[in-house]
Coordinates of C-alpha atoms in Angstrom, one line a residue:
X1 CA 65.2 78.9 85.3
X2 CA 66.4 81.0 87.8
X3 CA 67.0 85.0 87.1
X4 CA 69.4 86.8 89.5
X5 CA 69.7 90.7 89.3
X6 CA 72.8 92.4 90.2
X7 CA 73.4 95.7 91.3
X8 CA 76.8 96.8 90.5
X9 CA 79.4 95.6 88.0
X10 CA 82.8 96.6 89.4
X11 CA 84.7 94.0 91.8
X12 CA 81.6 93.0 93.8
X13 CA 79.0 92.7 91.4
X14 CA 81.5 91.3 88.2
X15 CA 82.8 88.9 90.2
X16 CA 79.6 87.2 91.8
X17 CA 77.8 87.5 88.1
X18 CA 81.1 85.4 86.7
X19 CA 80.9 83.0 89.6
X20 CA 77.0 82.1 89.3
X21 CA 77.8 81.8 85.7
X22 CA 81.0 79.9 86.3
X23 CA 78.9 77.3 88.6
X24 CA 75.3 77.1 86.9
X25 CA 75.6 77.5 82.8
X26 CA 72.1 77.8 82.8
X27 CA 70.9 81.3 85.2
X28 CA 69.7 84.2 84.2
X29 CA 71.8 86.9 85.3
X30 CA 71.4 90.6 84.3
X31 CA 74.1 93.4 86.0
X32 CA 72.9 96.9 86.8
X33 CA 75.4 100.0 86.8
X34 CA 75.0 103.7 86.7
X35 CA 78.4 104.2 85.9
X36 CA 79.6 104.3 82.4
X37 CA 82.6 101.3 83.0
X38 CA 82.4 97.7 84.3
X39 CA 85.2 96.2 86.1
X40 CA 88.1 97.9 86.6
X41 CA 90.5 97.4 89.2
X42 CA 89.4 100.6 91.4
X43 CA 92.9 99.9 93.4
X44 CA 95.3 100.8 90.4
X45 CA 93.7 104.0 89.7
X46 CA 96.6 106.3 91.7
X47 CA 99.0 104.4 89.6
X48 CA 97.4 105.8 86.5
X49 CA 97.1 109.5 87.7
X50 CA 101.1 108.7 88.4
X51 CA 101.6 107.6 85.3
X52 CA 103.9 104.4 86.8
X53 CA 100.9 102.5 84.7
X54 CA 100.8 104.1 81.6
X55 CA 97.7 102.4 79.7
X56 CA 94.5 103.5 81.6
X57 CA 93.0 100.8 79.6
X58 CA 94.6 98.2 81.3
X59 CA 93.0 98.4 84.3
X60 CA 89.7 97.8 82.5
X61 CA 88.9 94.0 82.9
X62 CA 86.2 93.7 80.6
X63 CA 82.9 95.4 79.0
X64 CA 79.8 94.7 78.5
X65 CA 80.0 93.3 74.9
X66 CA 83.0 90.7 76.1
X67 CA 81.1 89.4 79.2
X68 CA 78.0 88.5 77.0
X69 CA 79.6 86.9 74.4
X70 CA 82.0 85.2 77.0
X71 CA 80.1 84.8 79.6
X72 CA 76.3 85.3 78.3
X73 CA 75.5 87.4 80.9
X74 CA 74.3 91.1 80.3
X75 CA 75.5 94.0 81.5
X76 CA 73.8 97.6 81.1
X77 CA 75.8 100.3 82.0
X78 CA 74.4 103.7 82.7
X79 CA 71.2 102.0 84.7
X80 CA 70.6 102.8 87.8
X81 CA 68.4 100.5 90.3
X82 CA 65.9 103.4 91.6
X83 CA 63.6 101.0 94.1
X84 CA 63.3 97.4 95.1
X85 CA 59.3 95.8 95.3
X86 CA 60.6 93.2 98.0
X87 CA 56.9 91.7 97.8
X88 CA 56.5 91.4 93.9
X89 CA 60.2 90.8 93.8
X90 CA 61.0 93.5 91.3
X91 CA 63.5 96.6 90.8
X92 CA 62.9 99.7 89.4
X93 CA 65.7 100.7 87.0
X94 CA 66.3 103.8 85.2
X95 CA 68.2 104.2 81.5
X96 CA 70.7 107.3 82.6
X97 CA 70.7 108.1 78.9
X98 CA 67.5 108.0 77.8
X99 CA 65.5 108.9 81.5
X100 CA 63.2 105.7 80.8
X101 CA 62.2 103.4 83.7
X102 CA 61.2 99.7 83.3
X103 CA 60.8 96.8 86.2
X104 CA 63.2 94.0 86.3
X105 CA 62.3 90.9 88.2
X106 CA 64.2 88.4 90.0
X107 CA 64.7 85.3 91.8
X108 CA 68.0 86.7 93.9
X109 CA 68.7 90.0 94.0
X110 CA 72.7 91.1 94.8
X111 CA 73.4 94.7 96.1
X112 CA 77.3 95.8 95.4
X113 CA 76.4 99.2 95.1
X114 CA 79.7 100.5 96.7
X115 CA 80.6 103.9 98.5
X116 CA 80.8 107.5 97.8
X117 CA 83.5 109.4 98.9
X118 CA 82.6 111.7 101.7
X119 CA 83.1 115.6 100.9
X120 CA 82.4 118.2 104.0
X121 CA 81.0 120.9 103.8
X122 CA 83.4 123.5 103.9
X123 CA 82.9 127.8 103.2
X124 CA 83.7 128.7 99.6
X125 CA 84.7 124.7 98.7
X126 CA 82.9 125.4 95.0
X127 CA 85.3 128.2 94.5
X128 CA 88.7 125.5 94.3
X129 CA 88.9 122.9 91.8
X130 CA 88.4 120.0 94.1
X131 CA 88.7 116.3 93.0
X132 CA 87.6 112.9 94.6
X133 CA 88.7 109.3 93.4
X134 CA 86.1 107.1 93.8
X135 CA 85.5 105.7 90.3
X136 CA 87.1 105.2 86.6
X137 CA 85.7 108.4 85.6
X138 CA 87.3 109.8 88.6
X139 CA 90.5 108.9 87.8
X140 CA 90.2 110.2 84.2
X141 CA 89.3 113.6 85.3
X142 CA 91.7 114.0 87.7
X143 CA 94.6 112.7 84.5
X144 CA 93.2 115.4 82.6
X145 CA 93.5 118.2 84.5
X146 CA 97.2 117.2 85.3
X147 CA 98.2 116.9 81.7
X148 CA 96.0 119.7 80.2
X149 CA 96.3 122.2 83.5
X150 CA 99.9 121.5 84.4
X151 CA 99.5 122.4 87.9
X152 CA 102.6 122.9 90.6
X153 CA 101.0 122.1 93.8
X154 CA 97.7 119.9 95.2
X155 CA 96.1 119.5 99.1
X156 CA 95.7 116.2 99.5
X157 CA 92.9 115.8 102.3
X158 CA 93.2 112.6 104.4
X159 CA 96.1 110.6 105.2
X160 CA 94.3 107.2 104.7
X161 CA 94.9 104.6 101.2
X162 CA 93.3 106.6 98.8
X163 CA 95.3 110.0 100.4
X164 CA 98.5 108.6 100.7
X165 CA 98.7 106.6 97.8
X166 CA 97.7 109.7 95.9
X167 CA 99.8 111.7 97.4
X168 CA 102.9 109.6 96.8
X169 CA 101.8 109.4 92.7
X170 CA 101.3 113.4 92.9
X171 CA 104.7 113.9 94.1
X172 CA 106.3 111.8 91.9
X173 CA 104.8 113.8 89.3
X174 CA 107.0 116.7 90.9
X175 CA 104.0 118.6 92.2
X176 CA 104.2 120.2 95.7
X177 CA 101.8 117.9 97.9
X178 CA 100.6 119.0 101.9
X179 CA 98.9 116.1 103.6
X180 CA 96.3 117.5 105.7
X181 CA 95.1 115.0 108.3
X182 CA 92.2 115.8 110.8
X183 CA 93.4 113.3 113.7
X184 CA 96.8 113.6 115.5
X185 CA 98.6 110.6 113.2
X186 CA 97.6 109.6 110.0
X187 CA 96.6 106.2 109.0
X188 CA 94.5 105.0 112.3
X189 CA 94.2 101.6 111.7
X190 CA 97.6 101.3 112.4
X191 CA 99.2 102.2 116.0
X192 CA 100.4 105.4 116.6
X193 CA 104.0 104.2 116.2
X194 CA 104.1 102.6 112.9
X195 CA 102.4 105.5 111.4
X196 CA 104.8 108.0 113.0
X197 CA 107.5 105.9 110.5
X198 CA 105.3 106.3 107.6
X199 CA 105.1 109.9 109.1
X200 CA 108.9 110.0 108.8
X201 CA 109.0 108.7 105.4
X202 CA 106.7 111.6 104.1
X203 CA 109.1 114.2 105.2
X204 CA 112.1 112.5 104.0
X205 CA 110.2 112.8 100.4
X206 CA 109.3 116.0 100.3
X207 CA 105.4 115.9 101.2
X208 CA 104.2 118.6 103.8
X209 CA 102.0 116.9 106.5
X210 CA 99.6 119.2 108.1
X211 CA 98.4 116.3 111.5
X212 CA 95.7 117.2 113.8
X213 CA 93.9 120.1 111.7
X214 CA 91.2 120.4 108.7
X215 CA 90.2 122.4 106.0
X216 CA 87.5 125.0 107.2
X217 CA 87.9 127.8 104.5
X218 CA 88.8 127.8 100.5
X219 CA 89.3 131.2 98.4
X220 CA 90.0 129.4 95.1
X221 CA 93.6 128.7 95.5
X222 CA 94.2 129.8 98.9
X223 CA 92.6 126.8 102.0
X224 CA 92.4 127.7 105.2
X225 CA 93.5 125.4 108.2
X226 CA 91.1 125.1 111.7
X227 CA 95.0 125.8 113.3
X228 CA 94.7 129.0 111.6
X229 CA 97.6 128.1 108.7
X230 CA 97.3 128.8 105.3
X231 CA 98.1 127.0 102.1
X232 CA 97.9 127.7 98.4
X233 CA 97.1 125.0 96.0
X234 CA 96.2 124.4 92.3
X235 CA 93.7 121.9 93.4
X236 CA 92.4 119.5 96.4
X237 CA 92.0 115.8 96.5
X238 CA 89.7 114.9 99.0
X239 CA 89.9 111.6 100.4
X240 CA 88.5 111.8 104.3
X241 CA 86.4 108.9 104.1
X242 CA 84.0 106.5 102.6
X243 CA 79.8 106.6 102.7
X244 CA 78.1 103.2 101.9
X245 CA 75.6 103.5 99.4
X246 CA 72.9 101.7 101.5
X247 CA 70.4 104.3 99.8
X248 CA 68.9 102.1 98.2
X249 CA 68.4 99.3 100.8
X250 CA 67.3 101.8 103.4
X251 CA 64.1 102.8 101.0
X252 CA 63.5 99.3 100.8
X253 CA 63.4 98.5 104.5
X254 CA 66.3 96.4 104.8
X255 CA 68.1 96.2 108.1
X256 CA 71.2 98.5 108.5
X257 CA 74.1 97.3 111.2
X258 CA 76.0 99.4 113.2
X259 CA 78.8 100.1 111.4
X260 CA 76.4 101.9 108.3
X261 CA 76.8 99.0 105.8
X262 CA 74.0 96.5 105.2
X263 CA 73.4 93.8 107.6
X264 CA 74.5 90.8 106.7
X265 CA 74.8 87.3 107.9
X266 CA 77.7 84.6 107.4
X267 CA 76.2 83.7 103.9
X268 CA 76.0 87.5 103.3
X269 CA 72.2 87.1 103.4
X270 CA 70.4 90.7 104.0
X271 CA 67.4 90.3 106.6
X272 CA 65.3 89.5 102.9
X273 CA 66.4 85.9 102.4
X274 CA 65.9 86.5 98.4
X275 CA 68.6 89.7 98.7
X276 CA 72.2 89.3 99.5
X277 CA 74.7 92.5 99.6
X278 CA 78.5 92.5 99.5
X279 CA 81.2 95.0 99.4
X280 CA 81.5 98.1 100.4
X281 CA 77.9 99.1 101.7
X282 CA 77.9 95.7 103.2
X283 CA 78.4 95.0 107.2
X284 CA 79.4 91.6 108.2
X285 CA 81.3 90.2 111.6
X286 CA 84.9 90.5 112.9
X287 CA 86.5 86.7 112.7
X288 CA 88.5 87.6 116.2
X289 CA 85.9 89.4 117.7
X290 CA 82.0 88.4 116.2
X291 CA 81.5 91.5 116.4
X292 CA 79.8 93.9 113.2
X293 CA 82.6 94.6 110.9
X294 CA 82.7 96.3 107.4
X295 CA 86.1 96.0 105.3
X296 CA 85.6 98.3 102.1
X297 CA 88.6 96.5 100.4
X298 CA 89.0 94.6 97.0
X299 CA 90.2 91.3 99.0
X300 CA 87.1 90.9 101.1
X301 CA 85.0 91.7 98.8
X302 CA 86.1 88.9 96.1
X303 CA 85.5 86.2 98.5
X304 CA 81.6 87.4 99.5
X305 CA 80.7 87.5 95.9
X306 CA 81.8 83.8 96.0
X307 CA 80.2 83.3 99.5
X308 CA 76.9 84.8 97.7
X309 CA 77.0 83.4 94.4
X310 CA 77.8 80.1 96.2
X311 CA 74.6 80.2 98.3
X312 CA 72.1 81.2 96.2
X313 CA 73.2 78.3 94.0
X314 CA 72.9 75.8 96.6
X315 CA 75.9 75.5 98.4
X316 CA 76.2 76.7 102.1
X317 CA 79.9 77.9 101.7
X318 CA 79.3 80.3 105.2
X319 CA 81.7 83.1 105.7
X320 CA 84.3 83.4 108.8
X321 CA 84.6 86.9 109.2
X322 CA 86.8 90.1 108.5
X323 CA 90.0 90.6 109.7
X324 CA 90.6 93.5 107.3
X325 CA 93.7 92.8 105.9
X326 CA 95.7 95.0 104.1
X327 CA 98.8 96.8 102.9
X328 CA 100.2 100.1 101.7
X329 CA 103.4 101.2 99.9
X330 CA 104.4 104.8 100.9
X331 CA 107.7 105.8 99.0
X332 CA 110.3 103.3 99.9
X333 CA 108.4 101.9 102.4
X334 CA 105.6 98.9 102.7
X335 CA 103.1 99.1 105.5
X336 CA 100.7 96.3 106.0
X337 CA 97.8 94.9 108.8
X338 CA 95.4 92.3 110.0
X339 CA 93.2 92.1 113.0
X340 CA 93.0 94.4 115.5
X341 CA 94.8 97.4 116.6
X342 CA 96.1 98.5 119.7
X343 CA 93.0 101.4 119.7
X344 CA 90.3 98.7 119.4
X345 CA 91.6 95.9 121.3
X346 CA 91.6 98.6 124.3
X347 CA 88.5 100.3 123.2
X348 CA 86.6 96.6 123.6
X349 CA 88.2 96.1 126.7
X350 CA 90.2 93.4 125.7
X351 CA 93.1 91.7 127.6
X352 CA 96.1 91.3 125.7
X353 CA 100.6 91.5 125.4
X354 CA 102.1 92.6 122.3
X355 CA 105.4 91.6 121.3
X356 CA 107.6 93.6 118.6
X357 CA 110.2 92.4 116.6
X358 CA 112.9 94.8 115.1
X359 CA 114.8 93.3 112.7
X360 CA 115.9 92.7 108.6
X361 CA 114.1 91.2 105.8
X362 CA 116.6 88.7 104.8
X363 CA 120.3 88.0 105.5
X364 CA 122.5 91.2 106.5
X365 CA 125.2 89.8 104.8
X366 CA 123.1 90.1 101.4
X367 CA 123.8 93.3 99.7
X368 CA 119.3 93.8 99.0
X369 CA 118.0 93.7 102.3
X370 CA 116.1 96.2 104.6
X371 CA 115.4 97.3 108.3
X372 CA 111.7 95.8 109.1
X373 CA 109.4 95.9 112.6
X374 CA 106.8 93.6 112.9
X375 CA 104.4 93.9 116.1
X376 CA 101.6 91.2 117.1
X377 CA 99.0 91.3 119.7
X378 CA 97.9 88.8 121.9
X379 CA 95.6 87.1 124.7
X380 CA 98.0 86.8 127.2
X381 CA 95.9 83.7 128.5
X382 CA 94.6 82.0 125.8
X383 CA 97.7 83.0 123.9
X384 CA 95.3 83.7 120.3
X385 CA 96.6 86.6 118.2
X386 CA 94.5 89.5 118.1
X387 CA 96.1 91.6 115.2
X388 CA 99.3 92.1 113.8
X389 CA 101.2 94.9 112.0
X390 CA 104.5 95.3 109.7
X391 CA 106.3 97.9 107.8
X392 CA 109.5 98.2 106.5
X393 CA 111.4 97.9 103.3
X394 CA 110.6 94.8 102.1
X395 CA 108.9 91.4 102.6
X396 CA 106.2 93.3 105.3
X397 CA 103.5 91.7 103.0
X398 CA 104.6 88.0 103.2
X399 CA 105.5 88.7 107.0
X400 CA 101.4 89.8 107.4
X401 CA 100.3 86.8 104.8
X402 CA 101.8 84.3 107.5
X403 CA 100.1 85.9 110.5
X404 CA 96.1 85.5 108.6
X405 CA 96.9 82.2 107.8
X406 CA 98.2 81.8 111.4
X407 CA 94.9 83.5 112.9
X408 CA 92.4 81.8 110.4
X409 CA 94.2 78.1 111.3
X410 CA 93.7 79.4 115.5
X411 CA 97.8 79.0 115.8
X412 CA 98.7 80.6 118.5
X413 CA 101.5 82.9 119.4
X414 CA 103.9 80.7 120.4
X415 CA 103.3 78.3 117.7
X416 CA 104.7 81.1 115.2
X417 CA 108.2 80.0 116.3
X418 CA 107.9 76.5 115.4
X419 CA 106.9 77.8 111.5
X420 CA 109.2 76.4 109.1
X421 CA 109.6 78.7 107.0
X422 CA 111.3 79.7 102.9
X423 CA 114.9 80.6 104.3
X424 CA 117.4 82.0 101.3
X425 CA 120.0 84.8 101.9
X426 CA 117.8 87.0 99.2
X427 CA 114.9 86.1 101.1
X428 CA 114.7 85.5 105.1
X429 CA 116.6 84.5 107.7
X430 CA 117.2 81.2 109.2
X431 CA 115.0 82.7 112.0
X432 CA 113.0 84.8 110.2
X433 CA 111.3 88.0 112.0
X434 CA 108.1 85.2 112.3
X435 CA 109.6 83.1 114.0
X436 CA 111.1 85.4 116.2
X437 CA 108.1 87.4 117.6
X438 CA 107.3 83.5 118.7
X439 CA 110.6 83.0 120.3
X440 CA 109.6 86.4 122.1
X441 CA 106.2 85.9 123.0
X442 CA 107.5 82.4 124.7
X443 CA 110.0 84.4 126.9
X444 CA 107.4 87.2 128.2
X445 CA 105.0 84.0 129.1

């Protein structure tokens, strides 16, 4: 019978242990996590601190005791994977609790070990109460201090998901937030010009953006700015950026890409054919480019736990790439991407048009409908999309849905306008903003 170890029981590592389990009733699987909670949905957490979802519980998917008797699969929290014996095929696992170490051996071994949340080093950082939200017990603390603290005002530090979402929750808590942002505009995987309207948004709802500076000093309460401003907050989120946990790979010898995540290949095979990693610390390809791509998002994620699962059971289900897909609501307003932005597309070198649409969500004439932009880029020649990008009111998500489906089929940009697509007044137009950016790219050819 064949025994497969997993490290890591949140979205990666639950998901691939239910798949194997789903496909073969007859594995061995046994899931390794140092935390003290198994898979949650790490994405709702903001929502929690914002109290928009009141039952922190229900976030919480499972637990150990329900996937065993569910799933007969075993789960032991507070364990973490110390050392992989590639040879003898065999991890070294420590009990958290207890400090005892034991050797675990396996057939395939999964690494969804995740990422850390990066934290500079700043003068007199230890002196302010400074929070990070990278786990369930994250989240909790961060609840706690809120309701038990009653703070007025937080620095939120980084203006990427994690940063704006939580400053969005904080604010509708009625604390005073300041968005400090190292680079000139915040959220870079879009282009400059969308994020100057999320920019735009943030000052019509009250949150102080701080662009183009960092935090260099901390005196408790009072931060310090590189641009020589100075703030005073009850406490700092920090959300600047994310660290694969590759620690553990690295120590074993196994090949790290580029990008910092694992190497992988399109069955999300490690350069050991007997390990696989997915997730976060993983490092796969781009699907417009080939080249190494990591996506630390729940989305991608899901589907490489199949892709893994999948493969070690037999089945050479081989992965497409990343486009890195995803979407953001900010206030009032949704923002959402796939593919490549403007930065990268001219950073590779790569010729290409863009086409932008400015236009509604659905029928004017309907009293719920709002202002929308939706911008694509393209290969002039071949006339493939490159990337697209959408933010407005409503319906931005759908909009960007329709353009992966469009990239992943190879549709090109001019096939967009032949789309027939849902028209209702609540809900589109008879030529909805889709087929219009293919109307458009048409005339510029």
């Amino acid at each position: 019978m064949k025994k497969i170890v997993i490290v890591g029981a949140v979205g990666g590592g639950a998901t691939a242990a239910g798949q194997l389990r789903f496909y073969n009733p007859d594995v061995q699987i046994i899931v390794f996590d140092r935390d003290s909670t198994m898979s949650y949905a790490a994405c709702g957490t903001p929502y929690i601190i914002g109290d928009v979802i009141e039952d922190e519980q229900s976030i919480v998917l499972t637990n150990p005791e329900k996937f065993k008797k569910k799933r007969d699969i075993d789960v032991k929290l507070e364990h973490d994977v110390i050392e992989i014996d590639r040879a003898a095929k065999k991890v070294l696992v420590q009990n958290l609790e207890t400090g005892d170490q034991f050797e675990e051996s396996y057939d395939a071994l999964i690494l969804a070990p995740g990422g850390s949340a990066i934290v500079p080093k700043i003068e007199g950082l230890d002196s302010s109460q400074v929070f990070t939200l990278r786990n369930f017990e994250d989240m909790q603390r961060i609840d706690r201090f809120i309701k038990n603290k009653k703070p007025e005002s937080c620095i939120v530090s980084g203006g990427g998901f994690i940063g704006l979402e939580m400053a969005e929750n904080l604010k509708n808590l009625g604390l005073d937030v300041s968005l400090v942002h190292r680079s000139p505009a915040i959220m870079s995987i879009l282009d400059t010009d969308i994020s100057l309207i999320i920019e735009k948004e943030l000052a019509i709802q009250g949150v102080k953006l701080l662009t183009g500076t960092e935090m260099v000093k901390t005196d408790g309460k009072t931060i310090k700015l590189s641009n020589g401003i100075e703030l005073h907050a009850d406490f700092i989120i920090m959300s600047v950026g994310l660290r694969p946990n590759t620690g553990l790979a690295v120590k074993a010898g196994l090949k790290i890409g580029e990008t910092g995540g694992i190497q992988t290949n399109e069955f999300m095979q490690t350069d050991d054919p007997s390990i696989y990693a997915i997730g976060d610390a993983s490092e796969n390809f781009d699907m417009v480019t080939g080249d190494p791509k990591r996506v630390p998002l729940a989305s991608p994620v899901h589907r490489q736990a199949f892709i893994a699962a999948r493969h070690i059971l037999g089945s050479k289900i081989a992965k497409k790439g990343l486009l890195g897909t995803s979407v953001l609501k900010i206030f009032s307003l949704t923002a959402a991407m796939t593919g490549l932005n403007e930065k990268t597309i001219k950073d590779k070198n790569l010729e290409y048009a863009t086409v932008t649409h400015n236009g509604i969500s659905n029928a004017s004439y309907y009293p719920d409908h709002s202002k929308i932009t939706l911008k694509v880029h393209y290969n002039p020649q071949t006339r493939k999309i490159l990337g697209a990008q959408c933010i407005g009111g409503k319906g931005v998500d759908k909009r960007i849905d329709v353009i992966v489906t469009a990239i992943y089929a190879g549709l090109t940009i001019d096939d967009l306008q032949a789309l027939e697509l849902c028209y209702a007044p609540p809900y589109s137009s008879p030529k909805d903003p889709i087929n219009m950016v293919g109307y458009k790219a048409i005339n510029d050819n």
